[in-house]
Every structure is written in structure tokens, then in C-alpha cells.
Amino acid sequence: MSHPSLHLAPEVADALAAGQPVVALESTIISHGMPYPQNVAMATEVEGIVREHGAVPATIAILDGRLCIGLSPDQLELLASDGNVTKVSVRDLPYVVARGQHGATTVAATMRLAAMAGIRTFVTGGLGGVHRGAQQTFDISADLTELGQTSVAVVSAGVKSILDIGLTLETLETLGVPVLGLGSDEFPSFYSRSSGHPAPMRVDSAAEVAAVMRAKWDLGIEGGIVIANPIPLEDEIPADEIGAIIDQALGDMDALGIRGKEATPYLLGRIVEITGGASLTANIALVRHNARLGAAIAVAYAGSGTPA
Ligand code: PSU
Ligand code: MN
């Protein structure tokens, strides 16, 4: 079932062959989303959380041009600490593979490789989306395009207000992507449980998410599903507090002339600086929370199929 160009870790290959739950994890969050060494500690911890909850973790990255599905501790360390790891969205994949380089995969590239491996559940922190000012810049993350066409369910804590949340939700609707608020009527905004935008659909359990996955793909409707899992109350940074900080980071970015694929990594790093690390603590907390949910979804989905 898995594409011949992929290098599956033995544990991942065995789980997929046996129809056991597997959870894909991205690597841009490690290489370009958090500072070292918190990034490798987070990546290792999240793999452990997925395991504790009954699924096999498969962190996805490109190492020496090889498409790796499931990484060793040494490989995680390299991704977290090596300065020569390219941020790889779908358009970057062929170049990095052809040149034998290292690449950290975004949500879009991770979805594509997960689907090629036969993995249907993917956990991350935050999705890319329509950037503020996209009316002029056309900066819309390829994460959205990929959600429109690749059949993987993606657990995130919603979309940060470095993006235009309303336009991101509109675009997901246009692309035919179900957006499910987990236990919430409101779509969350990553650091905050609220965004001012309703969640288009609500579910209240991992089993309900698995039922939507099954229904969508059984109908032959290809494409992703967004599960928006609000950050736990005790970990959230209230929207008004983080809003001013995000505005400051956006202003700094414009002043420096940073745009394109550098925009998201710059903003994440700047927000960590301005908050004195508080945003990083919240980011790690929400990824842990998403890992627990993602494992439960993978378990429920694996258990809901017709046995072969
Ligand atoms: N949001 C985060 N942390 C991240 C990213 C987004 O809170 O690490 C990363 C993800 O890998 C996402 C990518 O897929 O940024 C989006 O980048 P771009 O906007 O350039 O498509
Ligand atoms: Mn972009």
C-alpha cells in the first residue's frame, strides 16, 4: 500500500501492515517552529504521548533526500539542531529529494507523505492559512490546497491570528474541507480558546471524529478534515493579550521586509521573544493536548473499519 520511495521505520511498517493505529507528526514545527533544545524535547515527548495512548508515532521528514516516515532519536536531534534543514512544503519536495538534502515538512508536505504511506491521522500545533493582507500579497499557505485534496485528518489547535482566521475558514469551505470543533462551538485561535468565529461543525469525541473520516472517505470525497482542538483553559493566553503581541510581531516583520516562506517561522520566533517564552510554553501544552486526541482518533478510526 505504501509508496516505494518512502523509507518506513520498522515499527511504522509493522503497524500499518497489521492495520494498527499510526499518527503522523510534522517536522517543520521542530526545525522552524520552536527553538533548540525545547523543540527536540517536545518532539520526543509527543511521540511518547502517542504511544501511551495506543498508537505508533511516525514523525515525517526528509533526510539526505530520503523520505522518512518514522525517525530515530538521533534523526530527531539532527532536525532540531542542524542549521541546514530546509522548510519543505509540497512545492519544495522534489528539489530537496533530487539534491539529497535535509528537509523539515510542513503540514502540507507531511499530509502528502502520510497519505502516500497509508496514514490517515496527523497531529500538529497550528495550521497555515490565509495570511493577513493576502488580498495584496496572495500569501495563502499550501496547507489549505493540500487539505482540499489529500485524505488525512489533521488535529490542530486552530489557526493563529498571525493569519486572517475568517478568510482561512472561508477558503476551507470553498475547498470542501470539514472543520470540526472538538467539544467547542467556537473555532480556536491556537494560543486562545476563542477566535470570534464559530466552529463550522461540532463533535464531542474521538469516535465522532472517526465516524466523519469514515463517512467522508467511504463516499469517495477525497481531501482532508480539520479537527480544531482548543488549548486547555489553564494553558491559554487570552486573545486580547496575545493580540497586541501578534500585531507587534507583524509590524516588526513588515519593517524587516520578511515575507514568503520565512514569514511564519519569523513570527513564531518573534512572539516567543516578545512573550519571554510564555508563547512557547502554551505552544508545547497545546501540542501535547493534540497528541492525546490524535492518538485516540487513530485508535477509533482503526477500530471502525470493516476487517479485511
Ligand atoms: N504554525 C505554527 N507552528 C508551525 C507552523 C505553523 O504554529 O510550525 C508551520 C507548519 O509546518 C505549517 C507551516 O504547515 O508553518 C505553514 O507555513 P506556510 O505559511 O509558509 O505555508
Ligand atoms: Mn506562504
Short mmCIF file of C-alpha atoms and ligand atoms in Angstrom, two decimals:
data_model
loop_
_atom_site.label_atom_id
_atom_site.label_comp_id
_atom_site.label_asym_id
_atom_site.label_seq_id
_atom_site.Cartn_x
_atom_site.Cartn_y
_atom_site.Cartn_z
CA MET A 1 0.00 0.00 0.00
CA SER A 2 2.86 2.33 0.85
CA HIS A 3 4.71 4.18 -1.95
CA PRO A 4 8.06 2.53 -2.88
CA SER A 5 10.05 5.77 -2.49
CA LEU A 6 9.24 6.01 1.21
CA HIS A 7 11.53 4.77 3.99
CA LEU A 8 9.29 3.49 6.75
CA ALA A 9 10.68 2.88 10.24
CA PRO A 10 10.19 -0.84 11.02
CA GLU A 11 7.73 -0.09 13.84
CA VAL A 12 5.61 2.04 11.49
CA ALA A 13 5.74 -0.51 8.67
CA ASP A 14 4.65 -3.28 11.05
CA ALA A 15 1.77 -1.22 12.48
CA LEU A 16 0.49 -0.24 9.04
CA ALA A 17 0.71 -3.82 7.78
CA ALA A 18 -1.31 -5.00 10.79
CA GLY A 19 -3.92 -2.23 10.48
CA GLN A 20 -2.89 -0.77 13.83
CA PRO A 21 -3.27 2.94 14.60
CA VAL A 22 -0.47 5.24 13.43
CA VAL A 23 -0.23 9.00 13.97
CA ALA A 24 1.82 11.17 11.62
CA LEU A 25 3.74 14.14 13.10
CA GLU A 26 5.30 17.02 11.16
CA SER A 27 8.87 18.29 11.36
CA THR A 28 8.71 21.99 10.41
CA ILE A 29 7.36 22.56 13.92
CA ILE A 30 10.66 21.04 15.16
CA SER A 31 13.16 22.70 12.79
CA HIS A 32 11.45 26.05 12.19
CA GLY A 33 8.68 26.35 14.77
CA MET A 34 10.47 26.18 18.12
CA PRO A 35 13.96 26.90 19.48
CA TYR A 36 16.52 24.22 20.40
CA PRO A 37 16.51 22.29 22.72
CA GLN A 38 12.82 22.70 23.61
CA ASN A 39 11.98 21.52 20.08
CA VAL A 40 13.60 18.09 20.41
CA ALA A 41 12.23 17.66 23.94
CA MET A 42 8.73 18.43 22.59
CA ALA A 43 9.12 16.05 19.63
CA THR A 44 10.30 13.22 21.87
CA GLU A 45 7.60 13.81 24.46
CA VAL A 46 4.85 13.93 21.84
CA GLU A 47 5.97 10.62 20.36
CA GLY A 48 5.73 9.16 23.89
CA ILE A 49 2.22 10.57 24.40
CA VAL A 50 1.05 8.98 21.14
CA ARG A 51 2.49 5.64 22.28
CA GLU A 52 0.93 5.85 25.76
CA HIS A 53 -2.43 6.34 24.09
CA GLY A 54 -2.18 3.24 21.97
CA ALA A 55 -0.86 4.42 18.59
CA VAL A 56 2.52 4.35 16.83
CA PRO A 57 4.07 7.79 16.14
CA ALA A 58 5.53 8.49 12.69
CA THR A 59 7.41 11.78 12.55
CA ILE A 60 7.94 12.64 8.89
CA ALA A 61 10.98 14.40 7.40
CA ILE A 62 13.47 14.25 4.54
CA LEU A 63 16.99 13.19 5.46
CA ASP A 64 19.72 13.15 2.79
CA GLY A 65 16.92 13.31 0.24
CA ARG A 66 15.19 10.22 1.67
CA LEU A 67 11.50 10.43 2.54
CA CYS A 68 11.44 9.14 6.12
CA ILE A 69 8.23 8.01 7.83
CA GLY A 70 9.20 7.48 11.46
CA LEU A 71 12.51 8.74 12.85
CA SER A 72 15.15 7.59 15.32
CA PRO A 73 16.14 9.76 18.33
CA ASP A 74 19.35 10.75 16.50
CA GLN A 75 17.36 11.86 13.47
CA LEU A 76 15.04 13.97 15.69
CA GLU A 77 18.10 15.57 17.27
CA LEU A 78 19.54 16.39 13.84
CA LEU A 79 16.32 18.02 12.66
CA ALA A 80 16.11 20.05 15.86
CA SER A 81 19.69 21.31 15.85
CA ASP A 82 21.12 21.31 12.30
CA GLY A 83 21.07 24.71 10.59
CA ASN A 84 20.87 23.17 7.12
CA VAL A 85 17.35 21.80 7.26
CA THR A 86 15.12 23.36 4.60
CA LYS A 87 11.47 24.14 5.31
CA VAL A 88 9.68 21.86 2.82
CA SER A 89 6.17 22.41 1.61
CA VAL A 90 4.84 20.39 -1.33
CA ARG A 91 6.49 22.57 -3.96
CA ASP A 92 9.91 22.09 -2.30
CA LEU A 93 9.74 18.27 -2.07
CA PRO A 94 11.21 17.39 -5.50
CA TYR A 95 14.12 19.80 -5.20
CA VAL A 96 15.20 18.62 -1.75
CA VAL A 97 14.86 14.96 -2.76
CA ALA A 98 16.77 15.45 -6.03
CA ARG A 99 19.64 17.17 -4.23
CA GLY A 100 19.84 14.73 -1.34
CA GLN A 101 19.22 17.47 1.23
CA HIS A 102 17.59 17.55 4.66
CA GLY A 103 14.04 18.91 4.82
CA ALA A 104 11.50 19.54 7.57
CA THR A 105 7.98 19.00 6.26
CA THR A 106 5.12 21.47 6.73
CA VAL A 107 1.53 20.41 7.28
CA ALA A 108 1.05 20.24 3.50
CA ALA A 109 4.11 18.10 2.76
CA THR A 110 3.53 15.91 5.83
CA MET A 111 -0.07 15.26 4.75
CA ARG A 112 1.08 14.25 1.28
CA LEU A 113 3.75 11.85 2.58
CA ALA A 114 1.44 10.45 5.28
CA ALA A 115 -1.20 9.67 2.65
CA MET A 116 1.45 8.00 0.45
CA ALA A 117 2.33 5.81 3.44
CA GLY A 118 -1.32 4.97 4.19
CA ILE A 119 -1.53 7.05 7.40
CA ARG A 120 -4.85 8.85 7.90
CA THR A 121 -4.36 10.74 11.18
CA PHE A 122 -1.90 13.58 11.69
CA VAL A 123 -1.19 15.74 14.74
CA THR A 124 0.32 19.20 14.67
CA GLY A 125 0.15 22.50 16.57
CA GLY A 126 -1.23 25.07 14.18
CA LEU A 127 -2.24 25.09 10.53
CA GLY A 128 -1.04 27.50 7.89
CA GLY A 129 -3.75 29.55 6.22
CA VAL A 130 -4.62 32.82 4.55
CA HIS A 131 -2.19 35.48 5.75
CA ARG A 132 -3.41 38.90 6.78
CA GLY A 133 -3.13 41.15 3.76
CA ALA A 134 -3.38 38.20 1.33
CA GLN A 135 -5.64 40.39 -0.82
CA GLN A 136 -2.39 42.11 -1.85
CA THR A 137 0.33 39.51 -1.24
CA PHE A 138 -1.53 36.35 -2.36
CA ASP A 139 0.16 34.62 0.62
CA ILE A 140 -2.06 31.61 1.22
CA SER A 141 -0.42 28.53 2.71
CA ALA A 142 -0.24 25.40 0.58
CA ASP A 143 -1.58 23.66 3.72
CA LEU A 144 -5.05 24.72 2.54
CA THR A 145 -4.60 23.42 -1.01
CA GLU A 146 -3.41 20.12 0.40
CA LEU A 147 -6.36 19.88 2.79
CA GLY A 148 -8.55 20.28 -0.27
CA GLN A 149 -7.15 17.19 -1.96
CA THR A 150 -5.32 14.79 0.35
CA SER A 151 -7.28 12.43 2.57
CA VAL A 152 -5.74 12.90 6.01
CA ALA A 153 -7.39 14.14 9.21
CA VAL A 154 -5.32 16.89 10.82
CA VAL A 155 -5.56 17.71 14.53
CA SER A 156 -4.52 21.26 15.41
CA ALA A 157 -5.37 23.96 17.95
CA GLY A 158 -6.84 26.05 15.15
CA VAL A 159 -5.28 28.96 13.38
CA LYS A 160 -3.19 31.76 14.89
CA SER A 161 -4.25 35.31 14.43
CA ILE A 162 -0.99 35.98 12.57
CA LEU A 163 -3.37 34.74 9.84
CA ASP A 164 -6.75 36.04 8.77
CA ILE A 165 -8.89 33.45 10.55
CA GLY A 166 -12.13 34.39 8.80
CA LEU A 167 -10.63 34.15 5.32
CA THR A 168 -8.92 30.88 6.24
CA LEU A 169 -12.28 29.37 7.26
CA GLU A 170 -13.91 30.69 4.07
CA THR A 171 -11.17 29.10 1.98
CA LEU A 172 -11.54 25.75 3.75
CA GLU A 173 -15.27 25.87 3.00
CA THR A 174 -14.56 26.57 -0.68
CA LEU A 175 -12.15 23.63 -0.78
CA GLY A 176 -14.75 21.28 0.71
CA VAL A 177 -12.85 20.65 3.94
CA PRO A 178 -14.92 19.75 7.02
CA VAL A 179 -13.76 21.79 10.04
CA LEU A 180 -14.76 20.16 13.32
CA GLY A 181 -14.59 21.95 16.66
CA LEU A 182 -13.76 19.35 19.31
CA GLY A 183 -16.07 19.97 22.25
CA SER A 184 -16.48 23.57 21.16
CA ASP A 185 -18.92 25.75 19.24
CA GLU A 186 -16.14 28.27 18.60
CA PHE A 187 -13.13 27.85 16.34
CA PRO A 188 -9.99 28.25 18.49
CA SER A 189 -7.06 30.52 17.70
CA PHE A 190 -4.07 28.44 18.83
CA TYR A 191 -2.94 30.34 21.96
CA SER A 192 -6.56 31.13 22.84
CA ARG A 193 -9.75 29.09 23.06
CA SER A 194 -11.71 31.79 21.28
CA SER A 195 -11.37 33.49 17.91
CA GLY A 196 -14.69 35.25 17.41
CA HIS A 197 -15.51 32.74 14.66
CA PRO A 198 -17.90 29.81 15.14
CA ALA A 199 -16.64 26.29 14.52
CA PRO A 200 -18.42 25.21 11.31
CA MET A 201 -19.29 21.81 12.84
CA ARG A 202 -19.02 20.40 16.33
CA VAL A 203 -18.03 16.93 17.59
CA ASP A 204 -17.53 15.78 21.16
CA SER A 205 -15.36 12.66 20.99
CA ALA A 206 -12.64 10.89 19.06
CA ALA A 207 -15.22 8.31 17.97
CA GLU A 208 -17.33 11.05 16.41
CA VAL A 209 -14.30 12.32 14.51
CA ALA A 210 -13.55 8.78 13.26
CA ALA A 211 -17.15 8.47 12.06
CA VAL A 212 -16.79 11.66 9.98
CA MET A 213 -13.50 10.39 8.50
CA ARG A 214 -15.11 7.08 7.59
CA ALA A 215 -18.20 8.78 6.12
CA LYS A 216 -16.23 11.24 4.02
CA TRP A 217 -13.79 8.77 2.52
CA ASP A 218 -16.34 5.96 2.11
CA LEU A 219 -18.29 8.40 -0.04
CA GLY A 220 -15.23 8.85 -2.20
CA ILE A 221 -14.86 12.51 -1.26
CA GLU A 222 -11.09 12.91 -1.31
CA GLY A 223 -9.47 15.55 0.86
CA GLY A 224 -8.61 16.38 4.42
CA ILE A 225 -10.53 17.03 7.61
CA VAL A 226 -9.56 19.70 10.15
CA ILE A 227 -10.08 18.87 13.82
CA ALA A 228 -9.74 22.06 15.86
CA ASN A 229 -8.89 21.19 19.47
CA PRO A 230 -8.94 24.23 21.76
CA ILE A 231 -5.91 24.71 24.02
CA PRO A 232 -6.74 23.67 27.63
CA LEU A 233 -8.11 26.56 29.71
CA GLU A 234 -5.20 26.52 32.16
CA ASP A 235 -2.67 26.89 29.32
CA GLU A 236 -4.32 29.56 27.19
CA ILE A 237 -3.09 33.09 26.59
CA PRO A 238 -6.23 35.25 26.42
CA ALA A 239 -6.99 36.61 22.93
CA ASP A 240 -6.68 40.29 23.88
CA GLU A 241 -3.28 39.72 25.49
CA ILE A 242 -1.77 37.78 22.57
CA GLY A 243 -3.49 40.02 20.01
CA ALA A 244 -1.34 43.05 20.80
CA ILE A 245 1.80 40.90 20.74
CA ILE A 246 0.92 39.43 17.35
CA ASP A 247 0.31 42.94 15.98
CA GLN A 248 3.75 43.97 17.23
CA ALA A 249 5.39 40.90 15.62
CA LEU A 250 3.59 41.57 12.33
CA GLY A 251 4.80 45.20 12.40
CA ASP A 252 8.38 44.08 13.03
CA MET A 253 8.13 41.59 10.16
CA ASP A 254 6.94 44.26 7.74
CA ALA A 255 9.67 46.65 8.88
CA LEU A 256 12.28 43.97 8.14
CA GLY A 257 10.70 43.13 4.76
CA ILE A 258 10.31 39.44 5.65
CA ARG A 259 7.77 37.54 3.55
CA GLY A 260 7.02 34.26 1.76
CA LYS A 261 8.10 31.04 3.43
CA GLU A 262 10.12 32.94 6.05
CA ALA A 263 7.03 34.71 7.37
CA THR A 264 5.61 32.01 9.67
CA PRO A 265 8.96 30.97 11.22
CA TYR A 266 9.88 34.63 11.85
CA LEU A 267 6.55 35.41 13.50
CA LEU A 268 6.68 32.33 15.76
CA GLY A 269 10.20 33.19 16.89
CA ARG A 270 9.39 36.85 17.46
CA ILE A 271 6.29 36.00 19.51
CA VAL A 272 8.43 33.74 21.74
CA GLU A 273 10.86 36.65 22.23
CA ILE A 274 8.21 39.24 23.00
CA THR A 275 6.38 36.97 25.45
CA GLY A 276 9.63 35.96 27.17
CA GLY A 277 8.91 32.30 26.38
CA ALA A 278 5.27 32.22 27.52
CA SER A 279 4.05 31.56 23.98
CA LEU A 280 6.42 28.59 23.71
CA THR A 281 5.03 27.11 26.92
CA ALA A 282 1.49 27.46 25.56
CA ASN A 283 2.56 26.03 22.18
CA ILE A 284 4.07 22.92 23.79
CA ALA A 285 1.00 22.44 26.01
CA LEU A 286 -1.38 22.50 23.06
CA VAL A 287 0.72 20.07 21.04
CA ARG A 288 0.66 17.61 23.97
CA HIS A 289 -3.11 18.00 24.17
CA ASN A 290 -3.43 17.43 20.41
CA ALA A 291 -1.25 14.31 20.62
CA ARG A 292 -3.63 12.71 23.12
CA LEU A 293 -6.62 13.45 20.92
CA GLY A 294 -4.87 12.38 17.72
CA ALA A 295 -3.91 9.01 19.20
CA ALA A 296 -7.50 8.47 20.34
CA ILE A 297 -8.77 9.33 16.86
CA ALA A 298 -6.31 6.93 15.20
CA VAL A 299 -7.38 4.18 17.62
CA ALA A 300 -11.08 4.86 16.99
CA TYR A 301 -10.58 5.01 13.21
CA ALA A 302 -8.57 1.75 13.14
CA GLY A 303 -11.32 0.07 15.15
CA SER A 304 -14.17 1.37 12.98
CA GLY A 305 -13.17 -0.27 9.68
CA THR A 306 -14.55 -3.45 8.21
CA PRO A 307 -11.99 -6.20 8.96
CA ALA A 308 -10.23 -7.32 5.76
N1 PSU B 1 2.02 27.29 12.78
C1 PSU B 1 2.57 27.02 13.96
N2 PSU B 1 3.74 26.34 14.03
C2 PSU B 1 4.35 25.90 12.90
C3 PSU B 1 3.73 26.18 11.63
C4 PSU B 1 2.58 26.87 11.62
O1 PSU B 1 2.06 27.39 14.99
O2 PSU B 1 5.42 25.27 12.98
C5 PSU B 1 4.37 25.64 10.39
C6 PSU B 1 3.63 24.37 9.95
O3 PSU B 1 4.59 23.45 9.46
C7 PSU B 1 2.77 24.87 8.81
C8 PSU B 1 3.70 25.91 8.21
O4 PSU B 1 2.44 23.87 7.88
O5 PSU B 1 4.25 26.57 9.33
C9 PSU B 1 2.97 26.88 7.31
O6 PSU B 1 3.92 27.63 6.62
P1 PSU B 1 3.48 28.49 5.36
O7 PSU B 1 2.55 29.54 5.91
O8 PSU B 1 4.75 29.04 4.82
O9 PSU B 1 2.80 27.54 4.42
MN MN B 2 3.14 31.49 2.48
#
